[in-house]
């Protein structure tokens, strides 16, 4: 399975669209003008107030409360981003690579490993959030964060609240994005449980279950 094999923007069952399974990646851009109804999911000292699709607010808050009960303080470091915000972030990272001596083409390719092009980022759906422990609010987002206690907790419990680790370590060839132990995506409890049990990524899950 490759990103190209999944053509559907969102899945429908008996004609009813499953908003929680909307697929956004390099081959499935969001429709122009896509604008989720947003609700605040808290604020942090790095990026200020964060927002997500209003339907995700309650399960996210329940997950954070459960983590806190286990002695882990989670923070929504970066959640919804407008296309304009995504454009600014993408171009900034690309420029950093150019400043390091890369060509425009090399910088573009390197940036795409960590940040999706505007219009193709899950952050634009309002269903994705970068989560870290409070002590790591300003930490560099690197793969070794997977060893942090908060990252371990999320891997073990996020599915109970409908969230999945979106960019898995062994699925980068399918997702087109590097392993990100902080990036979680809401898909609903049923889908999250199945995705976790099957050890698949969202692209594979949608293709296998719905033939999309």
Coordinates of N, CA and C in Angstrom, one line a residue:
X1 N 0.8 -1.2 0.0 CA 0.0 0.0 0.0 C 0.9 1.2 0.0
X2 N 0.5 2.2 -0.8 CA 1.3 3.5 -0.8 C 0.2 4.6 -0.7
X3 N 0.7 5.8 -0.3 CA -0.3 6.9 -0.2 C -1.1 7.1 -1.5
X4 N -0.5 6.8 -2.7 CA -1.2 7.0 -3.9 C -2.4 6.0 -4.0
X5 N -2.3 4.9 -3.4 CA -3.3 3.9 -3.5 C -4.6 4.3 -2.8
X6 N -4.6 5.2 -1.9 CA -5.7 5.6 -1.1 C -6.3 6.9 -1.8
X7 N -7.4 6.8 -2.5 CA -7.9 7.9 -3.2 C -8.9 8.8 -2.5
X8 N -9.6 8.1 -1.5 CA -10.8 8.8 -0.9 C -10.3 9.9 0.1
X9 N -10.9 11.0 0.0 CA -10.6 12.1 1.0 C -11.2 11.7 2.4
X10 N -12.4 11.2 2.4 CA -13.0 10.7 3.6 C -13.8 9.4 3.3
X11 N -14.1 8.7 4.3 CA -14.8 7.4 4.2 C -16.2 7.6 4.4
X12 N -17.1 6.9 3.7 CA -18.5 6.9 3.9 C -19.0 5.5 4.2
X13 N -19.9 5.3 5.1 CA -20.5 4.0 5.4 C -22.0 4.2 5.3
X14 N -22.6 3.5 4.4 CA -24.0 3.6 4.1 C -24.4 5.1 3.8
X15 N -23.4 5.7 3.1 CA -23.7 7.0 2.6 C -23.4 8.1 3.7
X16 N -23.0 7.7 4.9 CA -22.8 8.6 5.9 C -21.3 8.9 6.0
X17 N -20.8 10.1 5.9 CA -19.3 10.4 5.9 C -18.8 10.3 7.4
X18 N -17.7 9.6 7.5 CA -17.1 9.4 8.8 C -16.0 10.6 8.9
X19 N -16.4 11.7 9.5 CA -15.5 12.8 9.6 C -14.2 12.5 10.3
X20 N -14.3 11.6 11.2 CA -13.1 11.3 12.0 C -12.0 10.5 11.2
X21 N -12.4 10.0 10.0 CA -11.5 9.2 9.2 C -11.1 10.0 7.9
X22 N -11.2 11.3 7.9 CA -10.8 12.1 6.8 C -9.3 11.9 6.6
X23 N -8.9 11.6 5.4 CA -7.5 11.3 5.2 C -6.8 12.5 4.5
X24 N -5.7 12.9 5.1 CA -4.9 14.1 4.6 C -3.5 13.7 4.5
X25 N -2.9 13.7 3.3 CA -1.5 13.4 3.1 C -1.1 14.1 1.8
X26 N 0.1 13.7 1.4 CA 0.6 14.4 0.1 C -0.2 14.1 -1.1
X27 N -1.0 13.0 -1.1 CA -1.8 12.7 -2.3 C -3.3 13.0 -2.0
X28 N -3.6 13.4 -0.8 CA -5.0 13.7 -0.5 C -5.1 15.0 0.2
X29 N -5.0 16.1 -0.6 CA -5.1 17.4 0.0 C -6.5 17.7 0.5
X30 N -6.7 18.6 1.5 CA -8.0 19.0 1.9 C -8.7 19.8 0.8
X31 N -10.0 19.8 0.8 CA -10.7 20.6 -0.2 C -10.5 22.1 0.1
X32 N -10.4 22.9 -0.9 CA -10.2 24.3 -0.7 C -11.3 24.9 0.2
X33 N -10.9 25.7 1.1 CA -11.9 26.3 2.0 C -12.3 25.4 3.2
X34 N -11.7 24.3 3.4 CA -12.0 23.4 4.5 C -11.8 24.2 5.8
X35 N -12.8 24.2 6.7 CA -12.7 25.0 7.9 C -13.5 24.3 9.0
X36 N -12.8 23.5 9.9 CA -13.5 22.8 11.0 C -14.0 23.8 12.0
X37 N -15.1 23.4 12.7 CA -15.6 24.2 13.8 C -14.6 24.0 15.0
X38 N -14.0 25.0 15.5 CA -12.9 24.8 16.5 C -13.4 25.1 17.9
X39 N -12.7 24.5 18.8 CA -12.8 24.8 20.3 C -11.5 24.8 20.9
X40 N -11.3 25.6 21.9 CA -10.0 25.7 22.6 C -9.7 24.4 23.4
X41 N -8.5 24.0 23.3 CA -8.0 22.8 24.1 C -6.9 23.2 25.0
X42 N -6.9 24.5 25.4 CA -5.9 24.9 26.3 C -4.8 25.8 25.7
X43 N -3.9 26.3 26.5 CA -2.8 27.1 26.0 C -1.5 26.7 26.5
X44 N -0.4 27.1 25.9 CA 0.9 26.7 26.4 C 1.8 27.9 26.2
X45 N 2.9 27.9 26.9 CA 3.8 29.1 27.0 C 4.6 29.2 25.6
X46 N 4.6 28.2 24.8 CA 5.4 28.3 23.6 C 4.5 28.8 22.4
X47 N 3.3 28.3 22.3 CA 2.5 28.6 21.1 C 1.2 29.3 21.4
X48 N 0.9 29.5 22.7 CA -0.3 30.2 23.0 C -1.5 29.3 23.0
X49 N -2.7 29.8 22.9 CA -3.9 29.0 22.9 C -4.0 28.1 21.7
X50 N -4.4 26.9 21.9 CA -4.5 25.9 20.9 C -6.0 25.5 20.7
X51 N -6.3 25.1 19.4 CA -7.7 24.8 19.1 C -7.7 23.5 18.3
X52 N -8.8 22.7 18.4 CA -9.0 21.5 17.6 C -10.5 21.5 17.2
X53 N -10.8 20.6 16.3 CA -12.2 20.3 16.0 C -13.0 20.2 17.3
X54 N -14.1 20.9 17.4 CA -14.9 20.9 18.6 C -15.3 19.5 19.1
X55 N -15.5 18.6 18.2 CA -15.9 17.2 18.5 C -14.8 16.4 19.2
X56 N -13.5 16.9 19.1 CA -12.4 16.2 19.7 C -12.0 16.8 21.1
X57 N -12.6 17.9 21.5 CA -12.2 18.6 22.7 C -12.4 17.6 23.9
X58 N -13.6 17.0 24.0 CA -13.9 16.2 25.2 C -13.0 15.0 25.3
X59 N -12.8 14.2 24.3 CA -11.9 13.0 24.4 C -10.5 13.4 24.7
X60 N -10.0 14.6 24.2 CA -8.7 15.0 24.4 C -8.5 15.4 25.9
X61 N -9.5 16.1 26.4 CA -9.5 16.5 27.8 C -9.6 15.3 28.8
X62 N -10.3 14.3 28.4 CA -10.4 13.1 29.2 C -9.1 12.3 29.2
X63 N -8.4 12.3 28.0 CA -7.1 11.7 28.0 C -6.1 12.4 28.8
X64 N -6.1 13.7 28.8 CA -5.1 14.5 29.6 C -5.4 14.3 31.1
X65 N -6.7 14.2 31.4 CA -7.0 14.0 32.8 C -6.6 12.6 33.3
X66 N -6.7 11.6 32.5 CA -6.3 10.3 32.8 C -4.7 10.2 33.0
X67 N -4.0 10.9 32.1 CA -2.6 11.0 32.2 C -2.2 11.7 33.5
X68 N -2.9 12.7 33.8 CA -2.5 13.5 35.1 C -2.7 12.6 36.3
X69 N -3.8 11.8 36.3 CA -4.1 10.9 37.4 C -2.9 9.9 37.5
X70 N -2.2 9.6 36.4 CA -1.1 8.7 36.5 C 0.2 9.5 36.7
X71 N 0.1 10.7 37.0 CA 1.3 11.5 37.3 C 2.0 12.1 36.1
X72 N 1.4 12.2 35.0 CA 2.0 12.7 33.8 C 1.2 13.9 33.3
X73 N 1.8 15.1 33.1 CA 1.1 16.3 32.7 C 1.4 16.4 31.2
X74 N 0.3 16.2 30.4 CA 0.4 16.4 29.0 C 0.1 17.8 28.5
X75 N 0.7 18.3 27.4 CA 0.4 19.6 26.9 C 0.1 19.5 25.4
X76 N -0.9 20.2 24.9 CA -1.1 20.3 23.5 C -0.2 21.4 23.0
X77 N 0.9 21.0 22.5 CA 2.0 21.9 22.1 C 1.6 22.7 20.8
X78 N 1.0 21.9 19.8 CA 0.6 22.5 18.6 C -0.6 21.7 18.0
X79 N -1.7 22.3 17.8 CA -2.9 21.6 17.3 C -3.3 22.1 16.0
X80 N -4.5 22.7 15.9 CA -5.0 23.2 14.6 C -4.1 24.3 14.0
X81 N -3.8 24.2 12.7 CA -3.1 25.3 12.0 C -3.9 25.7 10.8
X82 N -4.0 26.9 10.5 CA -4.6 27.4 9.3 C -3.6 27.1 8.1
X83 N -4.1 27.1 6.9 CA -3.2 26.9 5.8 C -2.1 28.0 5.8
X84 N -2.5 29.2 6.2 CA -1.5 30.3 6.2 C -0.4 30.0 7.2
X85 N -0.8 29.5 8.4 CA 0.2 29.1 9.4 C 1.1 28.0 8.9
X86 N 0.5 27.0 8.3 CA 1.3 25.9 7.8 C 2.2 26.4 6.7
X87 N 1.8 27.3 5.9 CA 2.7 27.9 4.8 C 3.9 28.5 5.5
X88 N 3.6 29.3 6.5 CA 4.7 30.0 7.2 C 5.7 29.1 7.8
X89 N 5.2 28.0 8.5 CA 6.1 27.1 9.1 C 6.9 26.3 8.1
X90 N 6.2 25.9 7.0 CA 6.9 25.1 5.9 C 8.0 25.9 5.3
X91 N 7.7 27.1 5.0 CA 8.7 28.0 4.3 C 9.9 28.3 5.2
X92 N 9.6 28.5 6.5 CA 10.6 28.8 7.5 C 11.6 27.6 7.6
X93 N 11.1 26.4 7.7 CA 12.0 25.2 7.8 C 12.8 25.1 6.5
X94 N 12.1 25.3 5.4 CA 12.8 25.1 4.1 C 14.0 26.2 4.0
X95 N 13.7 27.4 4.5 CA 14.8 28.4 4.4 C 15.9 28.1 5.4
X96 N 15.6 27.4 6.5 CA 16.7 27.0 7.4 C 17.6 26.0 6.7
X97 N 17.0 25.1 6.0 CA 17.9 24.1 5.2 C 18.7 24.8 4.2
X98 N 18.1 25.8 3.5 CA 18.8 26.5 2.4 C 20.0 27.3 3.1
X99 N 19.7 27.8 4.2 CA 20.8 28.5 4.9 C 21.9 27.6 5.4
X100 N 21.6 26.3 5.5 CA 22.7 25.3 5.8 C 23.4 24.9 4.6
X101 N 23.1 25.4 3.4 CA 23.8 25.1 2.2 C 23.1 24.2 1.2
X102 N 21.8 23.8 1.5 CA 21.1 23.0 0.6 C 20.6 23.8 -0.6
X103 N 20.4 23.1 -1.7 CA 19.7 23.8 -2.8 C 18.2 23.9 -2.5
X104 N 17.5 24.7 -3.3 CA 16.1 24.8 -3.1 C 15.4 23.4 -3.2
X105 N 15.8 22.6 -4.1 CA 15.1 21.3 -4.3 C 15.5 20.4 -3.1
X106 N 16.7 20.4 -2.7 CA 17.1 19.6 -1.5 C 16.4 20.0 -0.2
X107 N 16.3 21.4 -0.1 CA 15.6 21.9 1.1 C 14.1 21.5 1.1
X108 N 13.5 21.6 0.0 CA 12.1 21.2 -0.1 C 11.9 19.8 0.2
X109 N 12.7 18.9 -0.3 CA 12.6 17.5 0.0 C 12.9 17.2 1.5
X110 N 13.8 17.8 2.1 CA 14.2 17.7 3.5 C 13.0 18.1 4.4
X111 N 12.4 19.3 4.0 CA 11.3 19.8 4.8 C 10.1 18.9 4.8
X112 N 9.9 18.3 3.6 CA 8.7 17.4 3.5 C 8.8 16.2 4.4
X113 N 10.0 15.8 4.8 CA 10.1 14.7 5.7 C 9.5 15.0 7.1
X114 N 9.5 16.3 7.4 CA 9.1 16.6 8.8 C 7.8 17.5 8.8
X115 N 7.5 18.1 7.7 CA 6.4 19.1 7.7 C 5.7 18.9 6.3
X116 N 4.4 18.7 6.4 CA 3.6 18.5 5.1 C 3.4 19.9 4.5
X117 N 3.3 19.9 3.2 CA 3.0 21.1 2.4 C 1.6 21.6 2.8
X118 N 1.5 23.0 2.7 CA 0.2 23.6 3.1 C -1.0 22.9 2.2
X119 N -2.1 22.6 2.9 CA -3.2 21.9 2.2 C -3.1 20.4 2.4
X120 N -2.0 19.9 2.9 CA -1.9 18.5 3.0 C -1.5 18.1 4.4
X121 N -1.6 19.0 5.4 CA -1.2 18.7 6.7 C -2.4 18.3 7.6
X122 N -2.2 17.3 8.4 CA -3.2 16.9 9.3 C -3.6 18.0 10.3
X123 N -2.7 18.9 10.6 CA -3.0 19.9 11.5 C -4.1 20.8 11.0
X124 N -4.2 20.9 9.7 CA -5.3 21.7 9.1 C -6.7 21.1 9.2
X125 N -6.8 19.8 9.6 CA -8.1 19.2 9.8 C -8.7 19.5 11.1
X126 N -7.9 19.9 12.1 CA -8.4 20.1 13.5 C -8.5 18.8 14.3
X127 N -8.0 17.7 13.6 CA -8.1 16.4 14.3 C -6.7 15.9 14.8
X128 N -5.7 16.7 14.5 CA -4.3 16.2 14.9 C -3.7 17.2 15.9
X129 N -2.8 16.7 16.8 CA -2.2 17.5 17.8 C -0.8 16.9 18.1
X130 N 0.1 17.8 18.3 CA 1.4 17.5 18.8 C 1.4 17.6 20.3
X131 N 1.6 16.4 21.0 CA 1.5 16.3 22.4 C 2.8 16.0 23.0
X132 N 3.2 16.8 24.1 CA 4.4 16.5 24.8 C 4.1 16.6 26.3
X133 N 5.1 16.2 27.1 CA 5.0 16.4 28.5 C 5.3 17.8 28.8
X134 N 4.8 18.3 29.9 CA 5.0 19.7 30.3 C 6.5 20.2 30.3
X135 N 7.3 19.3 30.7 CA 8.8 19.6 30.8 C 9.4 19.7 29.4
X136 N 8.7 19.2 28.4 CA 9.3 19.2 27.1 C 8.6 20.2 26.1
X137 N 7.9 21.2 26.7 CA 7.2 22.2 25.9 C 8.1 22.9 24.9
X138 N 9.4 23.1 25.3 CA 10.3 23.8 24.4 C 11.4 22.9 23.8
X139 N 11.2 21.6 24.0 CA 12.2 20.6 23.6 C 12.2 20.5 22.0
X140 N 13.4 20.2 21.5 CA 13.4 19.9 20.0 C 12.6 18.6 19.8
X141 N 11.8 18.7 18.7 CA 11.0 17.5 18.4 C 11.8 16.5 17.6
X142 N 12.4 15.5 18.3 CA 13.3 14.5 17.7 C 12.7 13.1 18.1
X143 N 13.1 12.2 17.3 CA 12.6 10.8 17.5 C 12.9 10.2 18.9
X144 N 14.0 10.6 19.5 CA 14.4 10.1 20.8 C 13.4 10.4 21.9
X145 N 12.4 11.3 21.6 CA 11.4 11.6 22.6 C 10.5 10.4 22.9
X146 N 10.6 9.4 22.0 CA 9.7 8.2 22.2 C 10.0 7.5 23.6
X147 N 11.2 7.8 24.2 CA 11.6 7.2 25.4 C 11.1 7.9 26.6
X148 N 10.5 9.1 26.5 CA 10.0 9.9 27.6 C 8.8 9.2 28.2
X149 N 8.5 9.4 29.5 CA 7.4 8.7 30.1 C 6.1 9.1 29.5
X150 N 6.0 10.4 29.1 CA 4.7 10.8 28.5 C 4.5 10.1 27.1
X151 N 5.5 9.9 26.4 CA 5.4 9.2 25.1 C 5.0 7.8 25.3
X152 N 5.6 7.1 26.3 CA 5.2 5.7 26.6 C 3.8 5.6 27.0
X153 N 3.3 6.6 27.8 CA 2.0 6.6 28.3 C 1.0 6.7 27.1
X154 N 1.3 7.6 26.2 CA 0.4 7.9 25.1 C 0.4 6.6 24.2
X155 N 1.5 6.0 24.0 CA 1.4 4.8 23.1 C 0.6 3.7 23.8
X156 N 0.5 3.6 25.1 CA -0.2 2.6 25.8 C -1.7 2.9 26.0
X157 N -2.0 4.2 26.0 CA -3.4 4.6 26.4 C -4.2 5.5 25.4
X158 N -3.5 6.1 24.4 CA -4.2 7.0 23.6 C -5.4 6.4 22.8
X159 N -5.3 5.2 22.4 CA -6.4 4.5 21.7 C -7.6 4.4 22.5
X160 N -7.5 4.4 23.8 CA -8.7 4.3 24.7 C -9.6 5.6 24.5
X161 N -9.0 6.6 24.0 CA -9.7 7.9 23.9 C -9.9 8.3 22.4
X162 N -9.6 7.3 21.5 CA -9.8 7.6 20.1 C -8.7 8.2 19.3
X163 N -7.5 8.2 19.9 CA -6.3 8.8 19.2 C -5.3 7.7 18.8
X164 N -4.6 7.9 17.7 CA -3.6 7.0 17.3 C -2.3 7.8 17.1
X165 N -1.2 7.0 17.2 CA 0.1 7.6 16.8 C 0.1 7.6 15.3
X166 N 0.1 8.7 14.7 CA -0.2 8.8 13.3 C 1.0 8.4 12.4
X167 N 2.2 8.9 12.8 CA 3.3 8.6 11.9 C 4.3 7.6 12.6
X168 N 4.0 6.4 12.3 CA 4.7 5.3 13.0 C 6.1 5.1 12.4
X169 N 7.0 4.5 13.2 CA 8.4 4.3 12.9 C 8.6 3.4 11.7
X170 N 7.7 2.4 11.6 CA 7.9 1.4 10.5 C 7.0 1.6 9.3
X171 N 6.3 2.8 9.3 CA 5.4 3.0 8.2 C 5.7 4.3 7.4
X172 N 6.9 4.8 7.5 CA 7.3 6.1 6.9 C 7.2 6.0 5.4
X173 N 7.4 4.8 4.8 CA 7.3 4.7 3.3 C 5.9 4.8 2.9
X174 N 4.9 4.6 3.7 CA 3.5 4.6 3.4 C 2.9 6.0 3.7
X175 N 3.2 6.5 4.9 CA 2.7 7.8 5.3 C 3.4 9.0 4.6
X176 N 4.7 8.7 4.2 CA 5.5 9.8 3.6 C 6.0 10.8 4.6
X177 N 5.9 10.5 5.9 CA 6.3 11.4 7.0 C 7.2 10.6 8.0
X178 N 8.2 11.3 8.4 CA 9.1 10.7 9.4 C 8.4 10.3 10.7
X179 N 9.0 9.4 11.4 CA 8.5 9.0 12.7 C 8.3 10.2 13.7
X180 N 7.1 10.4 14.2 CA 6.9 11.5 15.1 C 6.2 11.0 16.4
X181 N 6.9 10.7 17.4 CA 6.3 10.1 18.6 C 5.4 11.1 19.4
X182 N 5.3 12.3 18.9 CA 4.5 13.3 19.6 C 3.2 13.6 18.8
X183 N 3.0 13.2 17.6 CA 1.9 13.5 16.7 C 0.8 12.5 16.8
X184 N -0.3 13.0 17.4 CA -1.5 12.1 17.6 C -2.7 12.6 16.8
X185 N -3.5 11.6 16.3 CA -4.6 12.0 15.4 C -5.9 11.3 16.0
X186 N -7.0 12.0 16.0 CA -8.2 11.5 16.5 C -8.9 10.7 15.3
X187 N -9.3 9.5 15.6 CA -10.0 8.7 14.6 C -11.3 8.1 15.2
X188 N -11.5 8.2 16.5 CA -12.6 7.6 17.1 C -12.1 6.3 17.8
X189 N -12.8 5.9 18.9 CA -12.3 4.7 19.7 C -12.3 3.4 18.9
X190 N -13.4 3.2 18.1 CA -13.4 1.9 17.4 C -12.3 1.8 16.4
X191 N -12.1 2.8 15.6 CA -11.0 2.8 14.6 C -9.6 2.7 15.3
X192 N -9.5 3.5 16.3 CA -8.2 3.6 17.0 C -7.8 2.2 17.6
X193 N -8.8 1.5 18.2 CA -8.5 0.1 18.7 C -8.1 -0.8 17.6
X194 N -8.8 -0.8 16.5 CA -8.5 -1.7 15.4 C -7.2 -1.4 14.7
X195 N -6.9 -0.1 14.6 CA -5.6 0.3 14.0 C -4.4 -0.1 14.9
X196 N -4.6 0.0 16.2 CA -3.6 -0.4 17.2 C -3.4 -1.9 17.2
X197 N -4.5 -2.6 17.2 CA -4.4 -4.1 17.2 C -3.8 -4.7 16.0
X198 N -4.1 -4.0 14.8 CA -3.6 -4.5 13.6 C -2.2 -4.0 13.3
X199 N -1.7 -3.0 14.0 CA -0.4 -2.5 13.7 C -0.2 -1.8 12.4
X200 N -1.3 -1.2 11.9 CA -1.3 -0.5 10.6 C -1.3 1.0 10.8
X201 N -1.1 1.7 9.7 CA -1.2 3.1 9.7 C -2.6 3.5 9.1
X202 N -3.0 4.7 9.2 CA -4.3 5.1 8.8 C -4.6 4.8 7.3
X203 N -3.5 5.1 6.4 CA -3.7 4.8 5.0 C -4.0 3.3 4.8
X204 N -3.3 2.4 5.5 CA -3.5 1.0 5.3 C -4.9 0.6 5.9
X205 N -5.3 1.1 7.0 CA -6.6 0.8 7.6 C -7.7 1.2 6.7
X206 N -7.7 2.4 6.2 CA -8.8 2.8 5.3 C -8.9 2.0 4.0
X207 N -7.7 1.7 3.5 CA -7.7 0.9 2.2 C -8.2 -0.5 2.5
X208 N -7.8 -1.1 3.6 CA -8.2 -2.5 3.9 C -9.7 -2.6 4.3
X209 N -10.2 -1.7 5.1 CA -11.5 -1.8 5.6 C -12.6 -1.2 4.7
X210 N -12.3 -0.2 4.0 CA -13.3 0.5 3.2 C -13.0 0.4 1.7
X211 N -11.8 -0.2 1.3 CA -11.5 -0.3 -0.1 C -11.3 1.0 -0.8
X212 N -10.9 2.0 0.0 CA -10.8 3.4 -0.5 C -9.4 3.5 -1.2

